[in-house]
Coordinates of C-alpha atoms and ligand atoms in Angstrom, one line a residue:
M1 CA 21.0 -2.2 -5.8
T2 CA 24.3 -1.3 -4.2
R3 CA 23.5 2.1 -2.6
P4 CA 20.2 3.0 -1.0
P5 CA 17.7 5.0 -3.1
F6 CA 18.0 8.0 -0.8
H7 CA 21.6 8.8 0.1
Y8 CA 23.9 11.8 0.8
Q9 CA 26.3 12.9 -1.9
D10 CA 28.4 16.0 -1.3
D11 CA 26.3 16.5 1.9
T12 CA 23.0 16.8 0.1
L13 CA 20.4 14.1 0.1
H14 CA 19.8 12.6 -3.4
C15 CA 17.2 10.3 -4.8
E16 CA 19.3 8.1 -7.1
D17 CA 21.4 10.8 -8.9
V18 CA 19.2 13.8 -8.4
P19 CA 19.5 16.2 -5.5
L20 CA 16.2 16.6 -3.6
A21 CA 16.9 20.3 -3.4
T22 CA 16.8 20.5 -7.2
I23 CA 13.4 19.0 -7.3
A24 CA 12.1 21.1 -4.4
A25 CA 13.4 24.3 -6.2
E26 CA 11.6 23.4 -9.4
V27 CA 8.4 21.7 -8.2
G28 CA 8.0 23.3 -4.8
T29 CA 7.1 21.6 -1.5
P30 CA 5.6 19.4 -0.2
T31 CA 6.5 16.9 -2.9
Y32 CA 6.6 13.1 -2.9
V33 CA 9.7 11.8 -4.6
Y34 CA 10.0 8.1 -5.6
S35 CA 13.0 6.1 -6.8
K36 CA 12.2 4.0 -9.9
Q37 CA 15.0 1.6 -9.1
A38 CA 13.7 1.0 -5.6
I39 CA 10.2 0.2 -6.9
T40 CA 11.2 -2.1 -9.7
G41 CA 13.9 -3.7 -7.5
A42 CA 11.3 -4.5 -4.8
Y43 CA 8.9 -6.0 -7.4
R44 CA 11.7 -8.1 -8.8
A45 CA 12.8 -9.2 -5.3
Y46 CA 9.3 -10.8 -4.9
D47 CA 9.3 -12.3 -8.3
D48 CA 12.8 -13.8 -7.7
A49 CA 11.9 -15.0 -4.2
L50 CA 9.0 -17.0 -5.5
A51 CA 10.8 -18.5 -8.5
G52 CA 10.2 -22.2 -8.9
V53 CA 6.5 -21.9 -8.1
D54 CA 3.9 -20.7 -10.6
H55 CA 3.0 -17.3 -9.2
L56 CA 1.8 -13.8 -10.0
V57 CA 2.7 -10.7 -7.9
C58 CA -0.5 -8.6 -7.7
Y59 CA 0.6 -5.2 -6.5
S60 CA -1.8 -3.8 -4.0
V61 CA -2.9 -0.6 -5.7
K62 CA -4.1 1.1 -2.6
A63 CA -0.6 1.5 -1.3
N64 CA 0.1 4.0 -4.1
S65 CA -2.2 4.3 -7.1
S66 CA -0.6 7.1 -9.1
L67 CA -0.5 6.4 -12.8
G68 CA 3.2 7.0 -12.9
I69 CA 3.8 4.3 -10.3
L70 CA 1.3 1.8 -11.8
S71 CA 2.8 2.2 -15.3
M72 CA 6.2 1.1 -14.0
L73 CA 4.8 -2.0 -12.4
V74 CA 2.7 -2.7 -15.6
A75 CA 6.0 -2.7 -17.5
E76 CA 7.5 -5.2 -15.1
G77 CA 4.6 -7.6 -15.8
A78 CA 2.8 -7.2 -12.4
G79 CA -0.8 -8.0 -11.7
A80 CA -2.9 -5.9 -9.4
D81 CA -4.9 -6.3 -6.2
I82 CA -7.7 -3.7 -6.2
V83 CA -10.4 -2.7 -3.7
S84 CA -12.6 -0.4 -5.9
A85 CA -13.7 0.2 -9.4
G86 CA -11.7 3.4 -9.2
E87 CA -8.5 1.4 -8.7
L88 CA -9.5 -0.8 -11.6
Y89 CA -9.9 2.3 -13.8
R90 CA -6.5 3.6 -12.8
W91 CA -4.9 0.2 -13.5
Q92 CA -6.4 0.0 -17.0
R93 CA -5.5 3.7 -17.6
A94 CA -1.9 2.8 -16.7
G95 CA -2.0 0.0 -19.4
G96 CA -2.5 -2.8 -16.9
D97 CA -4.0 -6.1 -17.9
P98 CA -7.4 -6.7 -16.2
G99 CA -6.8 -10.4 -16.6
K100 CA -4.2 -10.1 -13.9
V101 CA -6.5 -8.3 -11.4
V102 CA -7.9 -9.6 -8.2
F103 CA -10.7 -7.6 -6.6
S104 CA -10.6 -7.5 -2.8
G105 CA -12.7 -5.7 -0.2
V106 CA -15.8 -6.4 1.9
G107 CA -18.1 -3.9 0.2
K108 CA -18.1 -4.2 -3.5
T109 CA -21.1 -2.3 -5.0
E110 CA -23.3 -3.6 -7.9
A111 CA -21.7 -1.0 -10.2
E112 CA -18.2 -2.1 -9.2
I113 CA -19.0 -5.8 -9.8
K114 CA -20.4 -5.0 -13.2
A115 CA -17.4 -3.0 -14.2
A116 CA -15.0 -5.8 -13.0
L117 CA -17.0 -8.4 -14.9
A118 CA -17.0 -6.3 -18.1
A119 CA -13.2 -5.8 -17.7
G120 CA -12.7 -9.5 -17.3
I121 CA -10.7 -9.7 -14.1
L122 CA -8.9 -12.8 -12.9
A123 CA -11.0 -13.2 -9.7
F124 CA -13.2 -11.6 -7.1
N125 CA -11.9 -12.2 -3.6
V126 CA -15.3 -12.6 -2.0
E127 CA -15.8 -11.9 1.7
S128 CA -19.4 -13.0 2.5
I129 CA -22.3 -15.2 1.4
E130 CA -24.4 -12.2 0.6
E131 CA -21.7 -11.0 -1.7
L132 CA -21.5 -14.4 -3.4
V133 CA -25.2 -14.3 -4.1
A134 CA -24.9 -10.8 -5.5
I135 CA -22.0 -11.6 -7.8
D136 CA -23.9 -14.7 -9.0
R137 CA -27.0 -12.7 -9.8
I138 CA -25.1 -9.8 -11.5
A139 CA -23.1 -12.3 -13.6
R140 CA -26.3 -14.1 -14.6
A141 CA -27.9 -10.8 -15.8
A142 CA -24.7 -10.0 -17.8
G143 CA -24.7 -13.5 -19.3
V144 CA -21.2 -14.4 -17.9
V145 CA -19.6 -16.6 -15.3
A146 CA -17.8 -14.8 -12.6
P147 CA -14.4 -16.2 -11.4
V148 CA -14.4 -16.1 -7.6
A149 CA -12.0 -16.9 -4.7
L150 CA -13.2 -17.0 -1.2
R151 CA -11.4 -14.9 1.4
V152 CA -11.0 -16.9 4.5
N153 CA -10.3 -15.4 7.9
P154 CA -7.6 -17.8 9.2
D155 CA -7.8 -16.4 12.7
V156 CA -4.1 -15.8 13.1
D157 CA -2.5 -12.9 14.9
A158 CA -0.4 -10.9 12.5
Q159 CA 1.2 -9.1 15.5
T160 CA 0.9 -5.7 13.9
H161 CA -1.0 -2.5 14.7
P162 CA -4.7 -3.2 15.6
Y163 CA -5.9 -1.0 12.7
I164 CA -4.0 -3.0 10.1
S165 CA -4.5 -6.5 11.6
T166 CA -7.2 -8.2 9.5
G167 CA -7.0 -11.9 10.1
L168 CA -8.5 -12.3 13.5
K169 CA -12.0 -13.5 14.2
Q170 CA -13.0 -10.1 15.5
N171 CA -12.0 -8.3 12.3
K172 CA -14.6 -7.5 9.6
F173 CA -12.7 -9.3 6.9
G174 CA -13.1 -12.7 5.3
I175 CA -15.3 -15.8 6.0
A176 CA -14.6 -17.6 9.3
A177 CA -12.4 -20.6 8.7
D178 CA -14.7 -23.0 10.5
V179 CA -17.6 -22.3 8.1
A180 CA -15.5 -21.8 4.9
R181 CA -15.9 -25.4 3.7
D182 CA -19.7 -25.0 3.7
V183 CA -19.5 -21.6 2.0
F184 CA -17.3 -23.1 -0.7
R185 CA -19.9 -25.8 -1.3
R186 CA -22.7 -23.2 -1.6
A187 CA -20.6 -21.2 -4.0
A188 CA -19.8 -24.2 -6.2
G189 CA -23.6 -24.7 -6.5
M190 CA -24.2 -21.2 -7.8
P191 CA -24.6 -21.4 -11.6
N192 CA -22.9 -18.2 -12.6
L193 CA -19.9 -18.5 -10.4
L194 CA -16.6 -20.4 -11.1
V195 CA -14.9 -21.1 -7.8
R196 CA -11.3 -20.7 -8.7
G197 CA -9.5 -19.8 -5.5
I198 CA -8.9 -19.4 -1.9
D199 CA -7.6 -16.1 -0.4
C200 CA -6.5 -14.5 2.8
H201 CA -4.9 -11.3 4.0
I202 CA -4.0 -11.3 7.6
G203 CA -2.7 -7.7 8.0
S204 CA -0.1 -5.2 7.0
Q205 CA 3.4 -4.2 8.3
L206 CA 4.2 -7.9 9.2
T207 CA 7.7 -8.2 10.5
K208 CA 7.8 -12.0 10.9
T209 CA 7.3 -14.9 8.6
A210 CA 5.5 -17.1 11.1
P211 CA 2.1 -15.4 10.7
F212 CA 2.3 -16.0 6.9
S213 CA 3.3 -19.6 7.5
D214 CA 0.4 -20.1 10.0
A215 CA -2.1 -18.6 7.6
I216 CA -0.9 -20.6 4.6
A217 CA -1.1 -23.8 6.7
R218 CA -4.7 -23.2 7.4
L219 CA -5.5 -22.4 3.8
C220 CA -3.7 -25.6 2.6
K221 CA -5.7 -27.7 5.0
L222 CA -8.9 -26.2 3.6
V223 CA -7.7 -26.7 0.0
L224 CA -7.2 -30.4 0.7
D225 CA -10.7 -30.6 2.4
L226 CA -12.2 -29.0 -0.7
A227 CA -10.4 -31.4 -3.0
A228 CA -12.0 -34.2 -1.0
D229 CA -15.4 -32.4 -1.6
G230 CA -14.7 -32.4 -5.3
I231 CA -14.0 -28.6 -5.4
A232 CA -10.7 -28.1 -7.3
I233 CA -9.3 -24.7 -7.0
D234 CA -6.4 -23.4 -9.1
L235 CA -5.5 -20.1 -7.3
I236 CA -4.2 -19.6 -3.8
D237 CA -3.8 -16.0 -2.7
I238 CA -1.9 -15.2 0.5
G239 CA -2.5 -11.5 0.6
G240 CA -0.2 -8.6 1.4
G241 CA 3.5 -8.6 1.6
L242 CA 6.2 -7.8 4.1
G243 CA 6.5 -4.9 6.5
I244 CA 9.2 -2.3 6.0
D245 CA 11.8 -0.6 8.1
Y246 CA 10.4 2.7 9.4
G247 CA 13.7 3.5 11.1
K248 CA 12.5 3.3 14.7
D249 CA 15.1 2.4 17.3
G250 CA 14.5 -1.1 18.7
D251 CA 12.2 -2.3 15.9
A252 CA 13.3 -5.6 14.4
P253 CA 14.0 -5.3 10.7
P254 CA 11.5 -7.2 8.5
P255 CA 12.5 -10.5 7.0
S256 CA 14.2 -10.4 3.6
H257 CA 12.4 -11.3 0.4
G258 CA 14.4 -14.5 0.3
E259 CA 13.3 -15.5 3.8
Y260 CA 9.8 -14.7 2.9
G261 CA 9.9 -16.8 -0.3
A262 CA 11.5 -19.7 1.5
A263 CA 8.8 -19.6 4.3
V264 CA 6.0 -19.4 1.8
K265 CA 7.3 -22.2 -0.4
A266 CA 7.8 -24.4 2.7
A267 CA 4.2 -23.7 3.9
L268 CA 2.7 -24.6 0.5
A269 CA 4.3 -28.1 0.6
P270 CA 1.0 -29.9 1.5
L271 CA -0.4 -28.9 -1.9
K272 CA 2.2 -30.9 -3.8
A273 CA -0.3 -33.9 -3.8
L274 CA -2.8 -31.9 -5.9
P275 CA -2.8 -30.6 -9.5
P276 CA -0.8 -27.3 -9.8
I277 CA -2.2 -24.3 -8.0
K278 CA -1.0 -20.8 -8.9
L279 CA 0.2 -18.7 -6.0
L280 CA -0.9 -15.0 -5.9
V281 CA 0.7 -12.5 -3.5
E282 CA -0.5 -8.9 -3.0
P283 CA 2.3 -6.8 -1.7
G284 CA 1.8 -3.1 -1.5
R285 CA 3.8 -1.3 1.3
S286 CA 7.0 -3.2 0.6
I287 CA 7.0 -2.4 -3.1
V288 CA 6.6 1.4 -2.8
G289 CA 7.1 2.3 0.9
P290 CA 10.9 2.5 1.0
A291 CA 11.0 4.0 -2.5
G292 CA 9.2 7.3 -1.5
T293 CA 10.2 10.4 0.5
L294 CA 8.1 13.4 1.3
V295 CA 10.1 16.6 0.9
T296 CA 8.9 19.5 3.0
R297 CA 10.2 22.9 4.0
V298 CA 10.5 24.5 7.4
L299 CA 8.1 27.5 7.7
Y300 CA 8.6 28.5 11.4
R301 CA 10.1 27.4 14.6
K302 CA 8.4 27.8 18.0
P303 CA 10.7 27.3 20.9
G304 CA 8.1 26.8 23.7
E305 CA 8.7 26.5 27.4
T306 CA 7.9 22.8 27.5
K307 CA 8.2 21.8 23.9
H308 CA 10.0 22.9 20.8
F309 CA 8.0 22.9 17.6
T310 CA 9.2 22.9 14.0
I311 CA 6.3 23.9 11.6
V312 CA 6.7 22.6 8.1
D313 CA 4.6 23.0 5.0
A314 CA 3.6 19.3 4.9
A315 CA 0.8 18.2 7.2
M316 CA -1.5 15.3 8.2
N317 CA -3.5 15.8 5.0
D318 CA -0.3 15.0 3.0
L319 CA 0.9 12.1 5.3
L320 CA -1.7 10.8 7.6
R321 CA 0.1 7.8 9.0
P322 CA 1.8 9.5 12.1
S323 CA -1.5 10.9 13.4
F324 CA -3.7 8.0 12.3
Y325 CA -1.6 5.0 13.4
G326 CA 1.0 6.8 15.5
S327 CA 3.6 5.7 13.0
H328 CA 7.2 6.6 13.0
H329 CA 8.8 7.9 9.8
P330 CA 12.6 8.5 9.5
M331 CA 13.6 12.1 8.9
Q332 CA 16.7 13.7 7.5
P333 CA 17.6 17.2 6.6
V334 CA 18.2 17.5 2.9
H335 CA 21.4 19.5 3.5
K336 CA 23.5 17.5 5.9
K337 CA 24.1 19.3 9.3
S338 CA 26.3 18.9 12.3
A339 CA 25.9 15.9 14.5
A340 CA 24.3 18.1 17.2
T341 CA 20.6 17.4 17.8
Q342 CA 17.6 19.1 19.2
V343 CA 14.4 17.4 20.3
T344 CA 11.4 18.8 18.4
D345 CA 7.9 18.1 17.3
I346 CA 7.6 18.3 13.5
V347 CA 4.1 19.6 12.9
G348 CA 2.0 20.9 9.9
P349 CA -0.1 24.0 9.5
I350 CA -3.5 22.2 10.0
C351 CA -5.8 23.3 12.8
E352 CA -5.7 20.1 14.8
T353 CA -3.5 19.0 17.7
G354 CA -3.3 15.7 15.9
D355 CA -1.5 17.3 13.0
F356 CA 2.0 16.1 13.7
L357 CA 4.5 14.2 11.6
A358 CA 6.9 13.4 14.4
R359 CA 6.9 13.9 18.2
D360 CA 9.9 14.5 20.4
R361 CA 12.3 13.7 17.6
A362 CA 16.0 14.3 17.9
L363 CA 17.0 16.0 14.7
P364 CA 19.9 18.3 13.7
P365 CA 18.6 21.9 14.5
L366 CA 16.6 23.0 11.5
A367 CA 16.4 26.6 10.4
Q368 CA 13.6 28.5 8.6
G369 CA 13.6 27.5 5.0
D370 CA 15.5 24.3 5.5
L371 CA 14.3 21.2 3.6
L372 CA 13.4 18.1 5.5
A373 CA 13.0 14.6 3.9
I374 CA 10.4 12.3 5.5
G375 CA 11.4 8.8 4.6
A376 CA 9.6 5.5 4.0
A377 CA 6.6 7.5 2.8
G378 CA 5.9 5.9 -0.6
A379 CA 3.1 3.6 0.7
Y380 CA -0.2 4.8 2.2
G381 CA 1.2 8.4 1.9
M382 CA -0.2 10.0 -1.2
T383 CA -3.2 7.6 -1.4
M384 CA -4.4 8.6 2.1
S385 CA -3.9 12.3 1.5
S386 CA -6.9 14.6 1.6
N387 CA -7.9 18.2 1.0
Y388 CA -8.6 19.0 4.7
N389 CA -8.2 22.8 5.4
T390 CA -8.6 23.2 1.6
R391 CA -5.0 22.3 1.1
P392 CA -4.1 21.2 -2.5
R393 CA -2.5 17.8 -2.5
A394 CA 1.3 17.5 -3.1
A395 CA 3.0 17.0 -6.4
E396 CA 4.7 13.6 -7.1
V397 CA 8.0 13.0 -8.9
V398 CA 9.7 9.8 -10.1
V399 CA 13.5 9.7 -10.4
D400 CA 15.3 7.2 -12.7
G401 CA 19.1 7.7 -12.5
K402 CA 19.8 11.3 -13.5
R403 CA 16.4 11.7 -15.1
W404 CA 13.3 12.8 -13.2
R405 CA 9.7 13.6 -14.1
I406 CA 6.6 15.0 -12.4
I407 CA 4.0 12.2 -12.4
R408 CA 1.4 14.3 -10.7
E409 CA 1.1 18.0 -10.8
R410 CA 0.5 19.8 -7.5
E411 CA -3.2 20.3 -7.2
T412 CA -4.6 23.8 -7.7
L413 CA -7.5 25.6 -6.0
E414 CA -9.4 25.2 -9.3
H415 CA -9.0 21.4 -9.0
L416 CA -10.3 21.5 -5.5
L417 CA -13.5 23.4 -6.3
A418 CA -14.3 21.5 -9.5
G419 CA -17.8 20.2 -9.2
E420 CA -18.9 22.5 -6.4
R421 CA -21.5 25.1 -6.6
T422 CA -22.9 27.8 -4.4
F423 CA -26.5 27.6 -3.0
S424 CA -28.8 30.5 -2.8
Ligands
LIG501 C1 -3.9 -3.6 2.0 C2 -4.0 -4.9 1.4 C3 -2.9 -5.5 0.8 C4 -1.5 -4.9 0.8 O1 -0.9 -5.1 2.0 P1 0.6 -4.6 2.3 O2 0.9 -4.8 3.7 O3 0.7 -3.1 1.9 O4 1.5 -5.4 1.4 C5 -3.1 -6.7 0.1 N1 -4.3 -7.3 0.1 C6 -5.4 -6.8 0.7 C7 -6.7 -7.5 0.6 C8 -5.3 -5.6 1.3 O5 -6.4 -5.1 1.9

């Protein structure tokens, strides 16, 4: 792609060839807008970077699970990494192949395991001995053999936010590396399990390749130990993908897909002695994050004595990341302004002090009614949204060149109350 997916043209911010103001006028605000080129481009960048090794890119559905997004990735040939039966349902409704699905997560319920067995997924990424026992039992009752991979906790520091670091001993995820060999042996002895793989996921928003390399090195050592034990696996899953640029001054840019691919291939070298093993990767954030912007409108301004507030119609229920993780999102006025800036807090209408989208941000002075684009919002934006304060969730739009389409209608109050009843 030669130009970025969101760029100014005639002083108005466009997504591909469509002015964001046009979408805001027709769909209202707040609205998530995604660039199709950016999503398919990021998917292909992974696919290309891993060329030469047998691999499958399993898009992490939790990053953005809207049908319109999933359907584009299905068309690209992607697999999926899911963490619930709900995500499996979405994937299948989008036309996705269940045979390309890995099912992650520490707390799969019996109903979810049954649904995944019935669908015929590629593998369960299993996180505990009790879960292995449960899957074996449920598979036996269903008269099938369940394909499993064991998620190992490699105890490496992903050097990311503590809430999204998952590969340390103190995290709830995976089976401790030092007991994994024993757990594999137990799994191999369970009659209704087929031990196919080894898996890890050390965290999200990784901005260096070293933690990936370290984790893969630990997995490879285990795979060789397992081979010595007579347990041959044919899937190695290295978890989520690269971090993305959130536009914060001083933050190092994440490695390129090419650097990532080279580091991954180098780290997998010890497996060359074994029969071929398929590589699975589960990127989420880096596929959809940079491809999405949340468009919001300024409602009011409050020039206080100590602080200046800009109140917009998007809130923490639409984009939770700033208040939950303290995340920084880049922001740009939809209509380009003078270079002068004003330091302001961008806040939503929700009755919480934590309801902010940016704090002490230098932005061109915004006026009532102005549109503001909150960037890098395509991942963990819409999927983490809620109805707090009985706020209908935002609409979503995909842009492809000059063409655009609503992929999710703005929620209505009727939607919100569906299934509720009064009590008297
Ligand atoms: C969240 C998650 C991912 C996706 O991680 P990204 O950083 O968004 O690429 C992949 N695998 C598992 C198991 C996850 O929980």
